PDB file of N, CA and C in Angstrom:
ATOM      1  N   MET A   1       0.880  -1.104   0.111  1.00 97.00           N
ATOM      2  CA  MET A   1       0.003   0.072   0.038  1.00 97.00           C
ATOM      3  C   MET A   1       0.727   1.219   0.037  1.00 97.00           C
ATOM      4  N   SER A   2       1.849   1.190   0.724  1.00 98.00           N
ATOM      5  CA  SER A   2       2.815   2.303   0.769  1.00 98.00           C
ATOM      6  C   SER A   2       3.475   2.781  -0.446  1.00 98.00           C
ATOM      7  N   VAL A   3       3.810   1.729  -1.367  1.00 98.00           N
ATOM      8  CA  VAL A   3       4.210   2.060  -2.728  1.00 98.00           C
ATOM      9  C   VAL A   3       3.429   2.744  -3.404  1.00 98.00           C
ATOM     10  N   ILE A   4       1.987   2.282  -3.602  1.00 97.00           N
ATOM     11  CA  ILE A   4       1.084   2.597  -4.129  1.00 97.00           C
ATOM     12  C   ILE A   4       0.598   4.518  -3.977  1.00 97.00           C
ATOM     13  N   TYR A   5       0.916   4.696  -2.720  1.00 98.00           N
ATOM     14  CA  TYR A   5       0.582   6.015  -2.313  1.00 98.00           C
ATOM     15  C   TYR A   5       1.826   7.072  -2.653  1.00 98.00           C
ATOM     16  N   VAL A   6       2.958   6.331  -2.275  1.00 98.00           N
ATOM     17  CA  VAL A   6       4.149   7.292  -2.811  1.00 98.00           C
ATOM     18  C   VAL A   6       4.248   7.524  -4.201  1.00 98.00           C
ATOM     19  N   PHE A   7       3.960   6.282  -4.907  1.00 98.00           N
ATOM     20  CA  PHE A   7       4.066   6.653  -6.500  1.00 98.00           C
ATOM     21  C   PHE A   7       2.819   7.606  -6.964  1.00 98.00           C
ATOM     22  N   ALA A   8       1.666   7.367  -6.428  1.00 97.00           N
ATOM     23  CA  ALA A   8       0.502   8.179  -6.831  1.00 97.00           C
ATOM     24  C   ALA A   8       0.813   9.651  -6.424  1.00 97.00           C
ATOM     25  N   GLY A   9       1.415   9.918  -5.337  1.00 98.00           N
ATOM     26  CA  GLY A   9       1.708  11.250  -4.827  1.00 98.00           C
ATOM     27  C   GLY A   9       2.781  11.832  -5.878  1.00 98.00           C
ATOM     28  N   ALA A  10       3.872  11.001  -6.097  1.00 98.00           N
ATOM     29  CA  ALA A  10       4.819  11.498  -6.898  1.00 98.00           C
ATOM     30  C   ALA A  10       4.412  12.030  -8.307  1.00 98.00           C
ATOM     31  N   MET A  11       3.271  11.203  -8.849  1.00 98.00           N
ATOM     32  CA  MET A  11       2.720  11.521 -10.185  1.00 98.00           C
ATOM     33  C   MET A  11       1.982  12.894 -10.104  1.00 98.00           C
ATOM     34  N   HIS A  12       1.602  13.397  -8.935  1.00 98.00           N
ATOM     35  CA  HIS A  12       1.013  14.673  -8.701  1.00 98.00           C
ATOM     36  C   HIS A  12       2.030  15.817  -9.092  1.00 98.00           C
ATOM     37  N   PHE A  13       3.391  15.556  -9.142  1.00 98.00           N
ATOM     38  CA  PHE A  13       4.299  16.394  -9.317  1.00 98.00           C
ATOM     39  C   PHE A  13       4.891  16.195 -10.763  1.00 98.00           C
ATOM     40  N   ILE A  14       4.942  14.778 -11.074  1.00 98.00           N
ATOM     41  CA  ILE A  14       5.689  14.622 -12.457  1.00 98.00           C
ATOM     42  C   ILE A  14       4.569  14.873 -13.799  1.00 98.00           C
ATOM     43  N   LYS A  15       3.311  14.777 -13.513  1.00 97.00           N
ATOM     44  CA  LYS A  15       2.271  14.838 -14.423  1.00 97.00           C
ATOM     45  C   LYS A  15       1.055  15.707 -13.917  1.00 97.00           C
ATOM     46  N   PRO A  16       1.337  16.849 -13.323  1.00 98.00           N
ATOM     47  CA  PRO A  16       0.315  17.584 -12.789  1.00 98.00           C
ATOM     48  C   PRO A  16      -0.797  17.972 -13.528  1.00 98.00           C
ATOM     49  N   LYS A  17      -0.609  18.343 -14.797  1.00 95.00           N
ATOM     50  CA  LYS A  17      -1.842  18.564 -15.776  1.00 95.00           C
ATOM     51  C   LYS A  17      -3.101  17.622 -15.697  1.00 95.00           C
ATOM     52  N   VAL A  18      -2.553  16.363 -15.677  1.00 92.00           N
ATOM     53  CA  VAL A  18      -3.496  15.059 -15.591  1.00 92.00           C
ATOM     54  C   VAL A  18      -4.417  15.221 -14.355  1.00 92.00           C
ATOM     55  N   TYR A  19      -3.688  15.555 -13.518  1.00 94.00           N
ATOM     56  CA  TYR A  19      -4.475  15.531 -12.152  1.00 94.00           C
ATOM     57  C   TYR A  19      -5.194  17.020 -11.986  1.00 94.00           C
ATOM     58  N   VAL A  20      -4.844  17.980 -12.431  1.00 95.00           N
ATOM     59  CA  VAL A  20      -5.554  19.373 -12.277  1.00 95.00           C
ATOM     60  C   VAL A  20      -6.635  19.132 -13.136  1.00 95.00           C
ATOM     61  N   LYS A  21      -6.672  18.615 -14.419  1.00 92.00           N
ATOM     62  CA  LYS A  21      -7.853  18.515 -15.269  1.00 92.00           C
ATOM     63  C   LYS A  21      -9.122  17.815 -14.382  1.00 92.00           C
ATOM     64  N   ILE A  22      -8.776  16.866 -13.661  1.00 93.00           N
ATOM     65  CA  ILE A  22      -9.889  16.106 -13.046  1.00 93.00           C
ATOM     66  C   ILE A  22     -10.404  16.792 -11.752  1.00 93.00           C
ATOM     67  N   ILE A  23      -9.758  17.632 -11.350  1.00 95.00           N
ATOM     68  CA  ILE A  23     -10.239  18.369 -10.033  1.00 95.00           C
ATOM     69  C   ILE A  23     -11.449  19.249 -10.529  1.00 95.00           C
ATOM     70  N   PRO A  24     -12.550  19.063  -9.842  1.00 94.00           N
ATOM     71  CA  PRO A  24     -13.642  20.112 -10.132  1.00 94.00           C
ATOM     72  C   PRO A  24     -13.395  21.488 -10.193  1.00 94.00           C
ATOM     73  N   LYS A  25     -13.897  21.989 -11.232  1.00 92.00           N
ATOM     74  CA  LYS A  25     -13.523  23.509 -11.662  1.00 92.00           C
ATOM     75  C   LYS A  25     -14.036  24.502 -10.575  1.00 92.00           C
ATOM     76  N   PHE A  26     -15.162  23.932  -9.608  1.00 93.00           N
ATOM     77  CA  PHE A  26     -15.566  24.989  -8.689  1.00 93.00           C
ATOM     78  C   PHE A  26     -14.705  24.994  -7.444  1.00 93.00           C
ATOM     79  N   LEU A  27     -13.629  24.232  -7.372  1.00 95.00           N
ATOM     80  CA  LEU A  27     -12.727  24.278  -6.302  1.00 95.00           C
ATOM     81  C   LEU A  27     -11.740  25.349  -6.679  1.00 95.00           C
ATOM     82  N   PRO A  28     -11.225  26.004  -5.820  1.00 96.00           N
ATOM     83  CA  PRO A  28     -10.419  27.165  -6.146  1.00 96.00           C
ATOM     84  C   PRO A  28      -8.818  26.620  -5.944  1.00 96.00           C
ATOM     85  N   LYS A  29      -8.074  27.449  -6.585  1.00 97.00           N
ATOM     86  CA  LYS A  29      -6.594  26.958  -6.881  1.00 97.00           C
ATOM     87  C   LYS A  29      -6.246  25.520  -6.998  1.00 97.00           C
ATOM     88  N   ARG A  30      -6.643  25.108  -8.172  1.00 97.00           N
ATOM     89  CA  ARG A  30      -6.690  23.622  -8.522  1.00 97.00           C
ATOM     90  C   ARG A  30      -5.126  23.074  -8.516  1.00 97.00           C
ATOM     91  N   ARG A  31      -4.421  23.816  -8.955  1.00 98.00           N
ATOM     92  CA  ARG A  31      -2.777  23.549  -9.061  1.00 98.00           C
ATOM     93  C   ARG A  31      -2.312  23.339  -7.709  1.00 98.00           C
ATOM     94  N   THR A  32      -2.796  24.331  -6.747  1.00 98.00           N
ATOM     95  CA  THR A  32      -2.165  24.219  -5.367  1.00 98.00           C
ATOM     96  C   THR A  32      -2.900  22.958  -4.708  1.00 98.00           C
ATOM     97  N   LEU A  33      -4.149  22.511  -4.860  1.00 97.00           N
ATOM     98  CA  LEU A  33      -5.009  21.609  -4.259  1.00 97.00           C
ATOM     99  C   LEU A  33      -4.089  20.193  -4.792  1.00 97.00           C
ATOM    100  N   ASN A  34      -3.823  20.248  -5.976  1.00 98.00           N
ATOM    101  CA  ASN A  34      -3.060  18.970  -6.706  1.00 98.00           C
ATOM    102  C   ASN A  34      -1.925  18.675  -5.842  1.00 98.00           C
ATOM    103  N   LEU A  35      -0.855  19.886  -5.729  1.00 98.00           N
ATOM    104  CA  LEU A  35       0.417  19.616  -5.044  1.00 98.00           C
ATOM    105  C   LEU A  35       0.055  19.249  -3.539  1.00 98.00           C
ATOM    106  N   ILE A  36      -0.809  19.914  -2.972  1.00 98.00           N
ATOM    107  CA  ILE A  36      -1.195  19.502  -1.619  1.00 98.00           C
ATOM    108  C   ILE A  36      -1.493  17.958  -1.453  1.00 98.00           C
ATOM    109  N   ALA A  37      -2.454  17.470  -2.314  1.00 98.00           N
ATOM    110  CA  ALA A  37      -2.778  16.066  -2.404  1.00 98.00           C
ATOM    111  C   ALA A  37      -1.579  15.269  -2.632  1.00 98.00           C
ATOM    112  N   GLY A  38      -0.867  15.544  -3.558  1.00 98.00           N
ATOM    113  CA  GLY A  38       0.453  14.822  -3.923  1.00 98.00           C
ATOM    114  C   GLY A  38       1.309  14.720  -2.726  1.00 98.00           C
ATOM    115  N   THR A  39       1.648  15.823  -1.863  1.00 98.00           N
ATOM    116  CA  THR A  39       2.182  15.615  -0.821  1.00 98.00           C
ATOM    117  C   THR A  39       1.764  14.901   0.427  1.00 98.00           C
ATOM    118  N   PHE A  40       0.558  14.984   0.543  1.00 98.00           N
ATOM    119  CA  PHE A  40      -0.173  14.087   1.533  1.00 98.00           C
ATOM    120  C   PHE A  40      -0.013  12.770   1.239  1.00 98.00           C
ATOM    121  N   GLU A  41      -0.269  12.554   0.006  1.00 98.00           N
ATOM    122  CA  GLU A  41      -0.088  10.991  -0.504  1.00 98.00           C
ATOM    123  C   GLU A  41       1.265  10.310  -0.210  1.00 98.00           C
ATOM    124  N   ILE A  42       2.179  11.249  -0.648  1.00 98.00           N
ATOM    125  CA  ILE A  42       3.633  10.817  -0.206  1.00 98.00           C
ATOM    126  C   ILE A  42       4.010  10.696   1.358  1.00 98.00           C
ATOM    127  N   ILE A  43       3.511  11.567   2.083  1.00 98.00           N
ATOM    128  CA  ILE A  43       3.642  11.607   3.513  1.00 98.00           C
ATOM    129  C   ILE A  43       2.941  10.335   4.117  1.00 98.00           C
ATOM    130  N   ALA A  44       1.665  10.143   3.763  1.00 98.00           N
ATOM    131  CA  ALA A  44       0.903   9.117   4.150  1.00 98.00           C
ATOM    132  C   ALA A  44       1.351   7.676   3.927  1.00 98.00           C
ATOM    133  N   GLY A  45       2.029   7.624   2.517  1.00 98.00           N
ATOM    134  CA  GLY A  45       2.501   6.319   2.081  1.00 98.00           C
ATOM    135  C   GLY A  45       3.852   6.107   2.846  1.00 98.00           C
ATOM    136  N   ILE A  46       4.796   7.039   2.946  1.00 98.00           N
ATOM    137  CA  ILE A  46       5.843   6.837   3.866  1.00 98.00           C
ATOM    138  C   ILE A  46       5.509   6.239   5.440  1.00 98.00           C
ATOM    139  N   GLY A  47       4.575   7.194   5.809  1.00 98.00           N
ATOM    140  CA  GLY A  47       4.005   6.897   7.264  1.00 98.00           C
ATOM    141  C   GLY A  47       3.533   5.513   7.568  1.00 98.00           C
ATOM    142  N   LEU A  48       3.070   4.762   6.547  1.00 98.00           N
ATOM    143  CA  LEU A  48       2.473   3.606   6.618  1.00 98.00           C
ATOM    144  C   LEU A  48       3.592   2.631   6.978  1.00 98.00           C
ATOM    145  N   LEU A  49       4.965   2.866   6.685  1.00 98.00           N
ATOM    146  CA  LEU A  49       6.124   2.232   6.928  1.00 98.00           C
ATOM    147  C   LEU A  49       6.584   2.277   8.465  1.00 98.00           C
ATOM    148  N   ILE A  50       6.170   3.319   9.146  1.00 98.00           N
ATOM    149  CA  ILE A  50       6.664   3.420  10.420  1.00 98.00           C
ATOM    150  C   ILE A  50       5.510   3.145  11.451  1.00 98.00           C
ATOM    151  N   GLY A  51       5.896   2.350  12.139  1.00 97.00           N
ATOM    152  CA  GLY A  51       5.025   1.589  13.309  1.00 97.00           C
ATOM    153  C   GLY A  51       4.282   2.883  13.944  1.00 97.00           C
ATOM    154  N   GLU A  52       5.014   3.823  14.716  1.00 98.00           N
ATOM    155  CA  GLU A  52       4.400   4.747  15.325  1.00 98.00           C
ATOM    156  C   GLU A  52       3.276   5.768  14.351  1.00 98.00           C
ATOM    157  N   THR A  53       3.533   5.828  13.228  1.00 98.00           N
ATOM    158  CA  THR A  53       2.668   6.754  12.323  1.00 98.00           C
ATOM    159  C   THR A  53       1.726   5.925  11.553  1.00 98.00           C
ATOM    160  N   ARG A  54       1.772   4.580  11.552  1.00 98.00           N
ATOM    161  CA  ARG A  54       0.929   3.715  10.584  1.00 98.00           C
ATOM    162  C   ARG A  54      -0.556   4.248  10.654  1.00 98.00           C
ATOM    163  N   SER A  55      -0.895   4.075  11.827  1.00 98.00           N
ATOM    164  CA  SER A  55      -2.484   4.594  12.105  1.00 98.00           C
ATOM    165  C   SER A  55      -2.694   5.797  11.735  1.00 98.00           C
ATOM    166  N   TYR A  56      -1.919   6.759  11.977  1.00 98.00           N
ATOM    167  CA  TYR A  56      -2.274   8.205  11.548  1.00 98.00           C
ATOM    168  C   TYR A  56      -2.162   8.234   9.984  1.00 98.00           C
ATOM    169  N   SER A  57      -1.499   7.551   9.422  1.00 98.00           N
ATOM    170  CA  SER A  57      -1.210   7.541   7.878  1.00 98.00           C
ATOM    171  C   SER A  57      -2.514   6.842   7.465  1.00 98.00           C
ATOM    172  N   ALA A  58      -2.897   5.735   7.964  1.00 98.00           N
ATOM    173  CA  ALA A  58      -4.032   4.971   7.446  1.00 98.00           C
ATOM    174  C   ALA A  58      -5.317   6.018   7.556  1.00 98.00           C
ATOM    175  N   ILE A  59      -5.362   6.738   8.601  1.00 98.00           N
ATOM    176  CA  ILE A  59      -6.539   7.688   8.725  1.00 98.00           C
ATOM    177  C   ILE A  59      -6.443   8.909   7.645  1.00 98.00           C
ATOM    178  N   LEU A  60      -5.188   9.293   7.450  1.00 98.00           N
ATOM    179  CA  LEU A  60      -4.901  10.363   6.529  1.00 98.00           C
ATOM    180  C   LEU A  60      -5.454   9.763   5.005  1.00 98.00           C
ATOM    181  N   ILE A  61      -5.138   8.507   4.759  1.00 98.00           N
ATOM    182  CA  ILE A  61      -5.407   8.036   3.374  1.00 98.00           C
ATOM    183  C   ILE A  61      -6.831   7.848   3.442  1.00 98.00           C
ATOM    184  N   ILE A  62      -7.656   7.397   4.282  1.00 98.00           N
ATOM    185  CA  ILE A  62      -9.059   7.311   4.266  1.00 98.00           C
ATOM    186  C   ILE A  62      -9.684   8.420   4.025  1.00 98.00           C
ATOM    187  N   LEU A  63      -9.248   9.526   4.765  1.00 98.00           N
ATOM    188  CA  LEU A  63      -9.826  10.948   4.605  1.00 98.00           C
ATOM    189  C   LEU A  63      -9.680  11.354   3.312  1.00 98.00           C
ATOM    190  N   MET A  64      -8.370  11.255   2.787  1.00 97.00           N
ATOM    191  CA  MET A  64      -8.099  11.653   1.340  1.00 97.00           C
ATOM    192  C   MET A  64      -9.007  11.088   0.297  1.00 97.00           C
ATOM    193  N   LEU A  65      -9.068   9.552   0.703  1.00 98.00           N
ATOM    194  CA  LEU A  65      -9.942   8.869  -0.424  1.00 98.00           C
ATOM    195  C   LEU A  65     -11.418   9.280  -0.435  1.00 98.00           C
ATOM    196  N   ILE A  66     -11.823   9.584   0.661  1.00 97.00           N
ATOM    197  CA  ILE A  66     -13.343  10.410   0.847  1.00 97.00           C
ATOM    198  C   ILE A  66     -13.523  11.489   0.085  1.00 97.00           C
ATOM    199  N   VAL A  67     -12.576  12.380   0.278  1.00 96.00           N
ATOM    200  CA  VAL A  67     -12.397  13.742  -0.297  1.00 96.00           C
ATOM    201  C   VAL A  67     -12.371  13.298  -1.842  1.00 96.00           C
ATOM    202  N   PHE A  68     -11.456  12.461  -2.236  1.00 95.00           N
ATOM    203  CA  PHE A  68     -11.366  11.995  -3.823  1.00 95.00           C
ATOM    204  C   PHE A  68     -12.439  11.433  -4.629  1.00 95.00           C
ATOM    205  N   LEU A  69     -13.269  11.054  -3.627  1.00 96.00           N
ATOM    206  CA  LEU A  69     -14.681  10.739  -4.189  1.00 96.00           C
ATOM    207  C   LEU A  69     -15.243  11.827  -4.959  1.00 96.00           C
ATOM    208  N   LEU A  70     -15.258  12.974  -4.447  1.00 95.00           N
ATOM    209  CA  LEU A  70     -15.772  14.148  -5.025  1.00 95.00           C
ATOM    210  C   LEU A  70     -15.216  14.160  -6.508  1.00 95.00           C
ATOM    211  N   VAL A  71     -14.147  13.924  -6.803  1.00 94.00           N
ATOM    212  CA  VAL A  71     -13.352  13.843  -8.266  1.00 94.00           C
ATOM    213  C   VAL A  71     -14.286  12.705  -9.040  1.00 94.00           C
ATOM    214  N   HIS A  72     -14.426  11.734  -8.263  1.00 94.00           N
ATOM    215  CA  HIS A  72     -15.013  10.437  -9.001  1.00 94.00           C
ATOM    216  C   HIS A  72     -16.282  10.895  -9.557  1.00 94.00           C
ATOM    217  N   PHE A  73     -17.093  11.310  -8.651  1.00 95.00           N
ATOM    218  CA  PHE A  73     -18.480  11.756  -8.770  1.00 95.00           C
ATOM    219  C   PHE A  73     -18.691  12.857  -9.902  1.00 95.00           C
ATOM    220  N   ASN A  74     -17.766  13.718  -9.695  1.00 95.00           N
ATOM    221  CA  ASN A  74     -17.637  14.981 -10.683  1.00 95.00           C
ATOM    222  C   ASN A  74     -17.561  14.512 -12.030  1.00 95.00           C
ATOM    223  N   MET A  75     -16.515  13.484 -12.264  1.00 94.00           N
ATOM    224  CA  MET A  75     -16.394  12.892 -13.528  1.00 94.00           C
ATOM    225  C   MET A  75     -17.509  12.108 -14.155  1.00 94.00           C
ATOM    226  N   LEU A  76     -18.575  11.784 -13.337  1.00 95.00           N
ATOM    227  CA  LEU A  76     -19.637  10.963 -13.992  1.00 95.00           C
ATOM    228  C   LEU A  76     -20.723  12.057 -14.206  1.00 95.00           C
ATOM    229  N   ARG A  77     -20.271  13.499 -14.039  1.00 94.00           N
ATOM    230  CA  ARG A  77     -21.341  14.396 -14.296  1.00 94.00           C
ATOM    231  C   ARG A  77     -21.869  14.352 -15.805  1.00 94.00           C
ATOM    232  N   GLY A  78     -20.995  13.929 -16.844  1.00 90.00           N
ATOM    233  CA  GLY A  78     -20.989  14.016 -18.222  1.00 90.00           C
ATOM    234  C   GLY A  78     -19.776  14.079 -18.960  1.00 90.00           C
ATOM    235  N   LYS A  79     -20.043  14.282 -20.425  1.00 87.00           N
ATOM    236  CA  LYS A  79     -18.833  14.018 -21.302  1.00 87.00           C
ATOM    237  C   LYS A  79     -17.871  15.160 -20.931  1.00 87.00           C
ATOM    238  N   ASN A  80     -18.181  16.573 -20.696  1.00 86.00           N
ATOM    239  CA  ASN A  80     -17.298  17.378 -20.346  1.00 86.00           C
ATOM    240  C   ASN A  80     -16.559  17.317 -19.175  1.00 86.00           C
ATOM    241  N   TYR A  81     -16.864  16.513 -18.439  1.00 91.00           N
ATOM    242  CA  TYR A  81     -16.329  16.121 -16.968  1.00 91.00           C
ATOM    243  C   TYR A  81     -15.467  14.914 -16.975  1.00 91.00           C
ATOM    244  N   SER A  82     -15.518  14.008 -17.908  1.00 92.00           N
ATOM    245  CA  SER A  82     -14.992  12.706 -17.934  1.00 92.00           C
ATOM    246  C   SER A  82     -13.912  12.623 -18.459  1.00 92.00           C
ATOM    247  N   LEU A  83     -13.476  13.539 -19.177  1.00 90.00           N
ATOM    248  CA  LEU A  83     -11.984  13.520 -19.882  1.00 90.00           C
ATOM    249  C   LEU A  83     -11.913  12.206 -20.849  1.00 90.00           C
ATOM    250  N   GLY A  84     -13.005  11.991 -21.426  1.00 92.00           N
ATOM    251  CA  GLY A  84     -13.127  10.815 -22.246  1.00 92.00           C
ATOM    252  C   GLY A  84     -12.858   9.385 -21.663  1.00 92.00           C
ATOM    253  N   VAL A  85     -12.732   9.408 -20.434  1.00 94.00           N
ATOM    254  CA  VAL A  85     -12.855   7.901 -19.668  1.00 94.00           C
ATOM    255  C   VAL A  85     -14.162   7.476 -19.890  1.00 94.00           C
ATOM    256  N   PRO A  86     -14.283   5.977 -20.325  1.00 96.00           N
ATOM    257  CA  PRO A  86     -15.485   5.338 -20.617  1.00 96.00           C
ATOM    258  C   PRO A  86     -16.306   5.477 -19.306  1.00 96.00           C
ATOM    259  N   ARG A  87     -17.589   5.526 -19.188  1.00 95.00           N
ATOM    260  CA  ARG A  87     -18.468   5.762 -18.102  1.00 95.00           C
ATOM    261  C   ARG A  87     -18.364   4.431 -17.204  1.00 95.00           C
ATOM    262  N   TRP A  88     -18.395   3.387 -17.810  1.00 96.00           N
ATOM    263  CA  TRP A  88     -18.238   1.995 -17.195  1.00 96.00           C
ATOM    264  C   TRP A  88     -16.983   2.028 -16.133  1.00 96.00           C
ATOM    265  N   ILE A  89     -15.858   2.546 -16.579  1.00 97.00           N
ATOM    266  CA  ILE A  89     -14.727   2.767 -15.850  1.00 97.00           C
ATOM    267  C   ILE A  89     -14.825   3.772 -14.707  1.00 97.00           C
ATOM    268  N   LEU A  90     -15.704   4.819 -14.856  1.00 96.00           N
ATOM    269  CA  LEU A  90     -15.764   5.787 -13.865  1.00 96.00           C
ATOM    270  C   LEU A  90     -16.583   5.064 -12.815  1.00 96.00           C
ATOM    271  N   ILE A  91     -17.707   4.316 -13.195  1.00 97.00           N
ATOM    272  CA  ILE A  91     -18.640   3.847 -12.290  1.00 97.00           C
ATOM    273  C   ILE A  91     -17.787   2.596 -11.441  1.00 97.00           C
ATOM    274  N   LEU A  92     -16.824   1.888 -12.103  1.00 97.00           N
ATOM    275  CA  LEU A  92     -16.289   0.965 -11.468  1.00 97.00           C
ATOM    276  C   LEU A  92     -15.335   1.559 -10.416  1.00 97.00           C
ATOM    277  N   ARG A  93     -14.787   2.727 -10.449  1.00 95.00           N
ATOM    278  CA  ARG A  93     -13.896   3.421  -9.587  1.00 95.00           C
ATOM    279  C   ARG A  93     -14.406   3.626  -8.352  1.00 95.00           C
ATOM    280  N   ILE A  94     -15.908   3.725  -8.163  1.00 96.00           N
ATOM    281  CA  ILE A  94     -16.522   4.075  -6.839  1.00 96.00           C
ATOM    282  C   ILE A  94     -16.297   2.930  -6.000  1.00 96.00           C
ATOM    283  N   PRO A  95     -16.447   1.686  -6.314  1.00 97.00           N
ATOM    284  CA  PRO A  95     -16.200   0.416  -5.508  1.00 97.00           C
ATOM    285  C   PRO A  95     -14.838   0.150  -5.130  1.00 97.00           C
ATOM    286  N   LEU A  96     -13.986   0.443  -6.166  1.00 96.00           N
ATOM    287  CA  LEU A  96     -12.726   0.431  -6.111  1.00 96.00           C
ATOM    288  C   LEU A  96     -12.120   1.347  -4.876  1.00 96.00           C
ATOM    289  N   GLN A  97     -12.721   2.589  -4.822  1.00 96.00           N
ATOM    290  CA  GLN A  97     -12.363   3.512  -3.877  1.00 96.00           C
ATOM    291  C   GLN A  97     -12.805   2.915  -2.478  1.00 96.00           C
ATOM    292  N   LEU A  98     -13.879   2.469  -2.316  1.00 97.00           N
ATOM    293  CA  LEU A  98     -14.527   1.890  -1.114  1.00 97.00           C
ATOM    294  C   LEU A  98     -13.447   0.731  -0.628  1.00 97.00           C
ATOM    295  N   ALA A  99     -12.966  -0.018  -1.562  1.00 98.00           N
ATOM    296  CA  ALA A  99     -12.291  -1.042  -1.257  1.00 98.00           C
ATOM    297  C   ALA A  99     -10.878  -0.486  -0.739  1.00 98.00           C
ATOM    298  N   LEU A 100     -10.327   0.490  -1.420  1.00 97.00           N
ATOM    299  CA  LEU A 100      -9.087   1.218  -0.832  1.00 97.00           C
ATOM    300  C   LEU A 100      -9.285   1.795   0.601  1.00 97.00           C
ATOM    301  N   ILE A 101     -10.426   2.242   0.890  1.00 98.00           N
ATOM    302  CA  ILE A 101     -10.824   2.777   1.962  1.00 98.00           C
ATOM    303  C   ILE A 101     -10.784   1.464   3.123  1.00 98.00           C
ATOM    304  N   TRP A 102     -11.528   0.645   2.914  1.00 98.00           N
ATOM    305  CA  TRP A 102     -11.569  -0.578   3.774  1.00 98.00           C
ATOM    306  C   TRP A 102      -9.935  -1.141   3.987  1.00 98.00           C
ATOM    307  N   TRP A 103      -9.236  -1.103   2.873  1.00 98.00           N
ATOM    308  CA  TRP A 103      -7.889  -1.594   2.967  1.00 98.00           C
ATOM    309  C   TRP A 103      -7.117  -0.775   3.943  1.00 98.00           C
ATOM    310  N   ALA A 104      -7.151   0.578   3.858  1.00 98.00           N
ATOM    311  CA  ALA A 104      -6.534   1.569   4.769  1.00 98.00           C
ATOM    312  C   ALA A 104      -6.992   1.149   6.101  1.00 98.00           C
ATOM    313  N   TYR A 105      -8.201   0.990   6.153  1.00 98.00           N
ATOM    314  CA  TYR A 105      -8.707   0.774   7.512  1.00 98.00           C
ATOM    315  C   TYR A 105      -8.098  -0.469   8.262  1.00 98.00           C
ATOM    316  N   LEU A 106      -7.656  -1.272   7.511  1.00 97.00           N
ATOM    317  CA  LEU A 106      -6.860  -2.488   8.156  1.00 97.00           C
ATOM    318  C   LEU A 106      -5.613  -2.079   8.870  1.00 97.00           C
ATOM    319  N   TYR A 107      -4.981  -0.834   8.474  1.00 96.00           N
ATOM    320  CA  TYR A 107      -3.778  -0.412   9.007  1.00 96.00           C
ATOM    321  C   TYR A 107      -3.976   0.352  10.323  1.00 96.00           C
ATOM    322  N   ILE A 108      -5.110   0.477  10.691  1.00 95.00           N
ATOM    323  CA  ILE A 108      -5.471   1.437  11.976  1.00 95.00           C
ATOM    324  C   ILE A 108      -5.362   0.568  13.187  1.00 95.00           C
TER     325      ILE A 108
END
């Protein structure tokens, strides 16, 4: 799990345009939000490796995943928001997100 979040967080810095595009337009400072999300993902991923911070990192991941549901539901609003991702994939991401939340919960 740690590798997934460190990698995903790093991608926010390597390919920021991809992430900024999917952040809902009604949120302010989307570029900044992208960098904040990436930073927290990296911190949480590393924190999972340290016994003293594992539970806190898992809670942070759960909170992030709940917030990220906003992005997933926003992309389901229609063609202008989906960035060309097929609807069935967007729908499948919802239960995947819930599974990731459950997986993080196991680390608490």
